[in-house]
Short mmCIF file of C-alpha atoms and ligand atoms in Angstrom, two decimals:
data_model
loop_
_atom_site.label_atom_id
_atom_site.label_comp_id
_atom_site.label_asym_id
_atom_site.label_seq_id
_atom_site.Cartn_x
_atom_site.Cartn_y
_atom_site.Cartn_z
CA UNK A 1 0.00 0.00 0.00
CA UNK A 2 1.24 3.57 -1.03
CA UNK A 3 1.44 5.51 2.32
CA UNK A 4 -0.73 8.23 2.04
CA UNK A 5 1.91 10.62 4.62
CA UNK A 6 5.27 9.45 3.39
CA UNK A 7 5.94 13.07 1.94
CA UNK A 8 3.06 14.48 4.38
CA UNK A 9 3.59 18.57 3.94
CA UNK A 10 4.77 20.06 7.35
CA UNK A 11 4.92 23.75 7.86
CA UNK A 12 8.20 25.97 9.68
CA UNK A 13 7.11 27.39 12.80
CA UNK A 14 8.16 31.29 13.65
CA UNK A 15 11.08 29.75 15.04
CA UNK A 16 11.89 27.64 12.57
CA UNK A 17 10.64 24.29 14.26
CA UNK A 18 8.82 21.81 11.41
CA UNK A 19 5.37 20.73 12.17
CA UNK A 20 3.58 18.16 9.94
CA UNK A 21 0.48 19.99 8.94
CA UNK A 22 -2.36 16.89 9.65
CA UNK A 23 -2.15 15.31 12.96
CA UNK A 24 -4.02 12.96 14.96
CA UNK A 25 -6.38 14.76 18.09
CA UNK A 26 -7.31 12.31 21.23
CA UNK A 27 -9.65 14.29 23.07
CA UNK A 28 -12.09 11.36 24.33
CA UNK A 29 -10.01 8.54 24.24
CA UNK A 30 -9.13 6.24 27.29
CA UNK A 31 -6.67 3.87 28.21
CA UNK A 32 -6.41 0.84 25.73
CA UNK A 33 -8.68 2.52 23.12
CA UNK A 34 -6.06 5.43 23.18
CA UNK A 35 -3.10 3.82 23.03
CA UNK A 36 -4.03 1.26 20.04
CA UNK A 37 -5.42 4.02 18.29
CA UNK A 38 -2.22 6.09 18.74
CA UNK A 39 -0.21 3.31 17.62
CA UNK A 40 -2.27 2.42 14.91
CA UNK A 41 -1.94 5.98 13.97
CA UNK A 42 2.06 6.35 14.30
CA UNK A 43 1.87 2.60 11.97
CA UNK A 44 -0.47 4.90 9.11
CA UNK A 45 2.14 7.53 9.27
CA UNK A 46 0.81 10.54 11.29
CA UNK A 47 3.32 12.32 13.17
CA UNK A 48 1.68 14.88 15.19
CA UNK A 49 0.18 13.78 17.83
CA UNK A 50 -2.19 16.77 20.07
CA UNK A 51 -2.78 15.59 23.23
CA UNK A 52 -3.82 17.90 26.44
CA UNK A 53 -3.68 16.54 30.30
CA UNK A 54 -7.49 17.58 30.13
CA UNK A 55 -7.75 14.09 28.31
CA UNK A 56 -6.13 12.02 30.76
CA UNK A 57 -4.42 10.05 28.31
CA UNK A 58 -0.58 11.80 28.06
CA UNK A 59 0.23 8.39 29.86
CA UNK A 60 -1.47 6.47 27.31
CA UNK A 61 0.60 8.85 24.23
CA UNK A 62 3.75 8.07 25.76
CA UNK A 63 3.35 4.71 25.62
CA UNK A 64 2.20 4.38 22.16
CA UNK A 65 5.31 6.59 21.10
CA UNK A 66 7.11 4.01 22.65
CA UNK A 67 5.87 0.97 21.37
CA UNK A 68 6.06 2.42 17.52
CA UNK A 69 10.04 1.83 18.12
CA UNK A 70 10.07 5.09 15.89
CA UNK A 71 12.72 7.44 17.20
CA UNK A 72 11.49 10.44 19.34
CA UNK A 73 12.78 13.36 17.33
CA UNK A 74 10.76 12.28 13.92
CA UNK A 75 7.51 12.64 16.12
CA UNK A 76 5.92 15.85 17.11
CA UNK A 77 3.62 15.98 20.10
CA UNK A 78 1.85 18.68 21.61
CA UNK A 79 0.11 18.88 25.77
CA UNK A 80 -1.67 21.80 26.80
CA UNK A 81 -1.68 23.18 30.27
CA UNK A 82 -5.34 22.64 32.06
CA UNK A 83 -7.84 24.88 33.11
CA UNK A 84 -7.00 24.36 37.02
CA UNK A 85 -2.72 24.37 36.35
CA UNK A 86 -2.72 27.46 35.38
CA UNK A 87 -1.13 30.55 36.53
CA UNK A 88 2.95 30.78 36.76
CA UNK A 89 4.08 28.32 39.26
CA UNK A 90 1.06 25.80 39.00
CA UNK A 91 1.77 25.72 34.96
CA UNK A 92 6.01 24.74 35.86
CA UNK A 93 4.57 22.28 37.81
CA UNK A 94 1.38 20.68 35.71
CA UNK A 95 4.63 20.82 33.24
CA UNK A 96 6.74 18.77 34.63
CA UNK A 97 4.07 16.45 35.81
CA UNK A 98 3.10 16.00 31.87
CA UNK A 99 6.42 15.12 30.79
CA UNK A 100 6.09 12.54 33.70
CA UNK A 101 3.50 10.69 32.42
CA UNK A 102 4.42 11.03 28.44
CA UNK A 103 7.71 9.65 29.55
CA UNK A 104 9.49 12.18 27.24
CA UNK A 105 12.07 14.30 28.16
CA UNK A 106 10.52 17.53 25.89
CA UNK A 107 7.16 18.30 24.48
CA UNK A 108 7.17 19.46 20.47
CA UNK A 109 4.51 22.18 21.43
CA UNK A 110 3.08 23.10 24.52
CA UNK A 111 -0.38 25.00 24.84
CA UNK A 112 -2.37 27.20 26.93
CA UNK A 113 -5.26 25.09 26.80
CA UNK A 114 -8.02 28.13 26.84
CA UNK A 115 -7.70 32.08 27.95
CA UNK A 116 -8.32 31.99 31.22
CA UNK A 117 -9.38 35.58 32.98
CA UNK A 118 -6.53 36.77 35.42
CA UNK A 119 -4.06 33.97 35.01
CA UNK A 120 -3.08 34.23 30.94
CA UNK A 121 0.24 36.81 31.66
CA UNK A 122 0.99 34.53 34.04
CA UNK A 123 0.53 31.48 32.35
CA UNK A 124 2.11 32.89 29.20
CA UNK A 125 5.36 33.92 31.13
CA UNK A 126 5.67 29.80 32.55
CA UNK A 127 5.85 28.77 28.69
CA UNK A 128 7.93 31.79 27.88
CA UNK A 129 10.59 30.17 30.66
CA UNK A 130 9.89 26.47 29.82
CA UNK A 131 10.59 27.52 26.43
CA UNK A 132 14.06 29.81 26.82
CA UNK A 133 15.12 26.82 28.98
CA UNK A 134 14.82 24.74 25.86
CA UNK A 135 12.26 22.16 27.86
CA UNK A 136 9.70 22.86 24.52
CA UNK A 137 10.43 22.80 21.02
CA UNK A 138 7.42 25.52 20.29
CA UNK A 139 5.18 27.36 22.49
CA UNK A 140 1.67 28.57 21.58
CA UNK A 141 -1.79 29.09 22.64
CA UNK A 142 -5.35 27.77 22.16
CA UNK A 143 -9.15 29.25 21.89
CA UNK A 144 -7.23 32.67 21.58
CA UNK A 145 -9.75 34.70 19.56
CA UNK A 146 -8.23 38.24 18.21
CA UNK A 147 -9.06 40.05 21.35
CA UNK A 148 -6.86 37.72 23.23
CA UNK A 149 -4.50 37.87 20.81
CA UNK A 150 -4.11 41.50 21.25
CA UNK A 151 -3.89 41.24 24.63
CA UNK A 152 -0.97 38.81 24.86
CA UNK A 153 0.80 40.70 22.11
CA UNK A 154 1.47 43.86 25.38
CA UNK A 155 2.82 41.75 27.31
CA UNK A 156 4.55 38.41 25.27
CA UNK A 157 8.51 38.03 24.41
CA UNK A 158 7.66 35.46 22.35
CA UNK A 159 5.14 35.41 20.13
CA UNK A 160 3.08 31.97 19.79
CA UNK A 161 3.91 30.11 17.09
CA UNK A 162 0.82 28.04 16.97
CA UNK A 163 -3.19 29.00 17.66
CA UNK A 164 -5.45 25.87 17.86
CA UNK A 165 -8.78 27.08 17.47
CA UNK A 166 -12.08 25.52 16.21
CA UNK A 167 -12.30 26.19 12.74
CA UNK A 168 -13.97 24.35 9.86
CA UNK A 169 -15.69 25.24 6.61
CA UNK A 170 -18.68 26.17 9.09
CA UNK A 171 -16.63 28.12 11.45
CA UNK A 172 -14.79 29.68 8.96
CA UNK A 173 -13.24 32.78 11.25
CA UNK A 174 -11.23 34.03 7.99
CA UNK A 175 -10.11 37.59 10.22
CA UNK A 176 -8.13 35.37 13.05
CA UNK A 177 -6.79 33.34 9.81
CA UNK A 178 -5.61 36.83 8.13
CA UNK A 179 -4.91 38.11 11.89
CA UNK A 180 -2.58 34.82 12.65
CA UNK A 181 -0.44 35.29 8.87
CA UNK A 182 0.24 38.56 9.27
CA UNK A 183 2.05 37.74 12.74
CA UNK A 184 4.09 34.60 11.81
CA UNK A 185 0.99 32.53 13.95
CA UNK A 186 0.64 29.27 12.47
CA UNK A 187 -3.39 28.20 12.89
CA UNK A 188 -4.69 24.79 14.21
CA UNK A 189 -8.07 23.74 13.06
CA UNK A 190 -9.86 21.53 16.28
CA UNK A 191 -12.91 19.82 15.96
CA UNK A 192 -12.08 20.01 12.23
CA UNK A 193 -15.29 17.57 11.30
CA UNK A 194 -17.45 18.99 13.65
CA UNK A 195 -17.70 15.63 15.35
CA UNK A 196 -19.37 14.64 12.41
CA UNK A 197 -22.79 16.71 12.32
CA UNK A 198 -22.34 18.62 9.18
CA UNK A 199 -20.86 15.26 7.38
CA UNK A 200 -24.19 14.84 5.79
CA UNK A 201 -24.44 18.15 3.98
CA UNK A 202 -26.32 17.95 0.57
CA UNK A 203 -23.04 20.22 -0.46
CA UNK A 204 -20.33 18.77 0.84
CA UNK A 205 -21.98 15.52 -0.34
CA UNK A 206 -22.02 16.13 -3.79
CA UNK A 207 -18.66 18.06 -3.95
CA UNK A 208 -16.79 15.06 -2.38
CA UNK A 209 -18.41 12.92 -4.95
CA UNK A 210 -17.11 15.01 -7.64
CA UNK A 211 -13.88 14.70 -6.39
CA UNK A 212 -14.03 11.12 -5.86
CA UNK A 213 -13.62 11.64 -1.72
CA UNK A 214 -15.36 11.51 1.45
CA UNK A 215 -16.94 14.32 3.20
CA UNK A 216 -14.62 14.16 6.05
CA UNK A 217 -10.88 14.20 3.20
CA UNK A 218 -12.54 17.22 1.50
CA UNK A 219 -13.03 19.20 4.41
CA UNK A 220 -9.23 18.57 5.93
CA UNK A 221 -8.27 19.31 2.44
CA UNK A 222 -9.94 23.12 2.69
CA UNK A 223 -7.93 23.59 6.01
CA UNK A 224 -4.68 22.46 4.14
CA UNK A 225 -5.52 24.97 1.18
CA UNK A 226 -6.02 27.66 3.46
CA UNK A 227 -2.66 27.43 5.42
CA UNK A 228 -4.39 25.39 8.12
CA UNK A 229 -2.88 22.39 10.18
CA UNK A 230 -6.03 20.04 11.37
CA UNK A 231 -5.77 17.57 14.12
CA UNK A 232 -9.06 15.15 13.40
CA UNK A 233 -10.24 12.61 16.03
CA UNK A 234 -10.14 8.89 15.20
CA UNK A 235 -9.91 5.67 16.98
CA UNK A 236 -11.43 4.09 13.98
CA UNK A 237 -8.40 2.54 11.75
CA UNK A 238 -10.89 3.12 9.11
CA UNK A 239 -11.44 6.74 9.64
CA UNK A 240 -7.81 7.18 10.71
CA UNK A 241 -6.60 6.32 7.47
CA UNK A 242 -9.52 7.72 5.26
CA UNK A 243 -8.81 10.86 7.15
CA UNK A 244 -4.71 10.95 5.50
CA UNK A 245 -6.71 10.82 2.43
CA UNK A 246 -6.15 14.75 1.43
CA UNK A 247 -2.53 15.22 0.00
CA UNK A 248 -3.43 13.47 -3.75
CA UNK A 249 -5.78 16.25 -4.87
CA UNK A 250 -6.34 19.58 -4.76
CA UNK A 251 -9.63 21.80 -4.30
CA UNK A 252 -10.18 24.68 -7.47
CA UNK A 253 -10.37 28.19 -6.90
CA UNK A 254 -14.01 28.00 -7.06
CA UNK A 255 -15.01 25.43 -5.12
CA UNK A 256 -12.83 26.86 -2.20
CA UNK A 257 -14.67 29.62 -2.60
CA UNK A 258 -18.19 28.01 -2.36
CA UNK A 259 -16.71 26.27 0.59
CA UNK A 260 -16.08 29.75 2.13
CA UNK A 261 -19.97 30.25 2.28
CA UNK A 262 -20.68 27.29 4.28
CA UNK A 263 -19.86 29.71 6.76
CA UNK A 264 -22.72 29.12 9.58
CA UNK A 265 -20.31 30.32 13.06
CA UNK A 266 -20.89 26.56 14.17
CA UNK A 267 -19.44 25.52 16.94
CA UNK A 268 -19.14 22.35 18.74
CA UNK A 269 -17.10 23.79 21.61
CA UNK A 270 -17.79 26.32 24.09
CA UNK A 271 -16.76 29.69 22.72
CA UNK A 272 -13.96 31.24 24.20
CA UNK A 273 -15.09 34.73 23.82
CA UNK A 274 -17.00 33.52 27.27
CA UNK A 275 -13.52 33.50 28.66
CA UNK A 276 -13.01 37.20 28.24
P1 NDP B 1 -13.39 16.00 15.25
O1 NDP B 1 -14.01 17.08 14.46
O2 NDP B 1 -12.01 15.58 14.97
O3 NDP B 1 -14.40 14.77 15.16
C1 NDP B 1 -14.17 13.58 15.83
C2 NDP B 1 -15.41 12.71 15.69
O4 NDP B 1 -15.67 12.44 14.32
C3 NDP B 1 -15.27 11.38 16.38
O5 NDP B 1 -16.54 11.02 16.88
C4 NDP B 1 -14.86 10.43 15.27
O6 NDP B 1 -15.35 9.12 15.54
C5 NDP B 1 -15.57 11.03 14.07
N1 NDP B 1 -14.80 10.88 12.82
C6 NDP B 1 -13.47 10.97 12.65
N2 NDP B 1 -13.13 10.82 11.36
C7 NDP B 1 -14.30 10.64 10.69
C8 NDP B 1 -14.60 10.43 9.33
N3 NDP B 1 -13.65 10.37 8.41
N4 NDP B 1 -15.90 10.27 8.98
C9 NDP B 1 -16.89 10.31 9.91
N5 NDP B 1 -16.65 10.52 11.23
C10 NDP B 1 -15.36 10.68 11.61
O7 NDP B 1 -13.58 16.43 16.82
P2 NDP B 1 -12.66 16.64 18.09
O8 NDP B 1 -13.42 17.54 18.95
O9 NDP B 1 -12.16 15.38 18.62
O10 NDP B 1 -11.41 17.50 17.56
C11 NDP B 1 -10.19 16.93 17.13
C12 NDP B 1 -9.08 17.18 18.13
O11 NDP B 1 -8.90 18.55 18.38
C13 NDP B 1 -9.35 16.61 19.53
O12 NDP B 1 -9.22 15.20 19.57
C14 NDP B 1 -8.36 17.37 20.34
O13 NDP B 1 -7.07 16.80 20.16
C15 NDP B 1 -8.43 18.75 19.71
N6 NDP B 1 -9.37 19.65 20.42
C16 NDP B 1 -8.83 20.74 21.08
C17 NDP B 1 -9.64 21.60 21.77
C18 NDP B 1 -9.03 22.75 22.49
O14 NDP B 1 -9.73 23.39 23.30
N7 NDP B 1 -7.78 23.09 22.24
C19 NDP B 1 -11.12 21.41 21.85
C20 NDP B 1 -11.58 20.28 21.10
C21 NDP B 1 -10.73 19.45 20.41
P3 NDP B 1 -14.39 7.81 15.50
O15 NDP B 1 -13.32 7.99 16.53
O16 NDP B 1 -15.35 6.72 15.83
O17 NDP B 1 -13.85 7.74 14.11
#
């Protein structure tokens, strides 16, 4: 079988880090189920890897890494800091206790998990020193919206070099995307299939039919043509592979453009603007 990621596209980070540009997400994944579908995953050919401690299965990751034999520095993994770990000294420490579990003695990219009111300097200025001690490859942020952006920009020595937001073809927040170029910001697409609830779309249908793929490959494939790395959720080796499906054709002009009007500000998630 041709693998589908054997010249996967990755993208160069502000600071000049590689990340592939498709990764796997494990949000709602336990235990066994986590780590065969990581491993299963790492056998396909993905090589990102977005985990968070939120999902109680860094342990799981680390393990998976592990058993792939594949050596550490060709994978790229990224934790996020939790909710309740933030603020300076509880981030150094949810940090280390991360890199406990994974096993590992870095992280590829570590995240603010969300924007949380009267801890984000704080929090910020933990990965700023976890990241000029060379403990993280990349730092970055998630669920920061423009207006958190800005804010962070008064106060950051580094700017983020990643911004995992939800985005999708029905979320498509085309200002942050313009916002995050323009500032050397590279965007991650969550929940980049919605969890599945717009799969069915009359549209999408009969545009992945005319491109001879599934609902699910076109819709990773808009994210790539915009610029945007996605990190879709499988634990089905089905789905995982159909989902590496993207890098053998290319969307037209056009139909990007018709894409762009699926535009609905869907979310799945909680919007982070509720953060502010
Ligand atoms: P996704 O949009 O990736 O959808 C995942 C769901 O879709 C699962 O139920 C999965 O089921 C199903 N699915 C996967 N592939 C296909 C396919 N080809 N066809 C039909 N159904 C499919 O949702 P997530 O919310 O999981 O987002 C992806 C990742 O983003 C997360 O795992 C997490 O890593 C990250 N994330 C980050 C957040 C943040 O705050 N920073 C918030 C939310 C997510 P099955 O497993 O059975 O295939």
């Amino acid at each position: 079988m041709v693998n589908p990621l054997a010249s996967q596209p990755r993208v160069r980070l502000n600071n000049g880090v590689e990340m592939p540009l498709l990764g796997l997400g494990v949000y709602d994944m336990y235990g066994r189920e986590a780590e065969t579908a990581v491993i299963r995953a790492l056998e396909i050919g993905y090589r990102l890897i977005d985990t968070a401690t939120l999902y109680e299965n860094e342990a799981e990751v680390g393990r998976a890494v592990r058993a792939s034999g594949l050596p550490r520095q060709e994978l790229f993994v990224t934790t996020k800091v939790a909710n309740p770990d933030q603020g300076f000294d509880a981030t150094l420490r949810a940090f280390e206790a991360s890199l406990q579990r994974l096993k590992f003695d870095y992280i590829d990219l570590y995240l603010v998990h969300w924007p949380i009111k009267g801890k984000r300097r704080a929090t910020w200025q933990a990965l700023e020193k976890l990241y000029e001690e060379g403990r993280v490859r990349a730092i970055g942020v998630a669920n920061y919206l423009q207006p958190f952006l800005e804010e962070l920009a008064t106060y950051a020595r580094v700017v983020p070099a990643v911004n995992q937001v939800e985005f999708s073809p029905y979320l498509y927040l085309k200002d942050l995307l313009v916002y995050c170029r323009n500032r050397g910001i590279q965007l991650q697409a969550y929940s980049p299939l919605l969890r599945g609830i717009r799969l069915k779309d009359p549209r999408l249908l009969a545009l992945a039919a005319r491109y001879g793929k599934t609902p699910a490959q076109l819709i990773l494939r808009w994210d790539m043509e915009h610029g945007v790395s996605a990190i879709p959720k499988s634990s089905n080796p089905q789905r995982l592979l159909e989902n590496t499906g993207l890098f053998d054709f290319q969307i037209s002009a056009d139909d990007m453009a018709f894409m762009d009007t699926f535009h609905e500000n869907l979310r799945v998630v909680e919007d982070p603007m509720t953060m502010l």
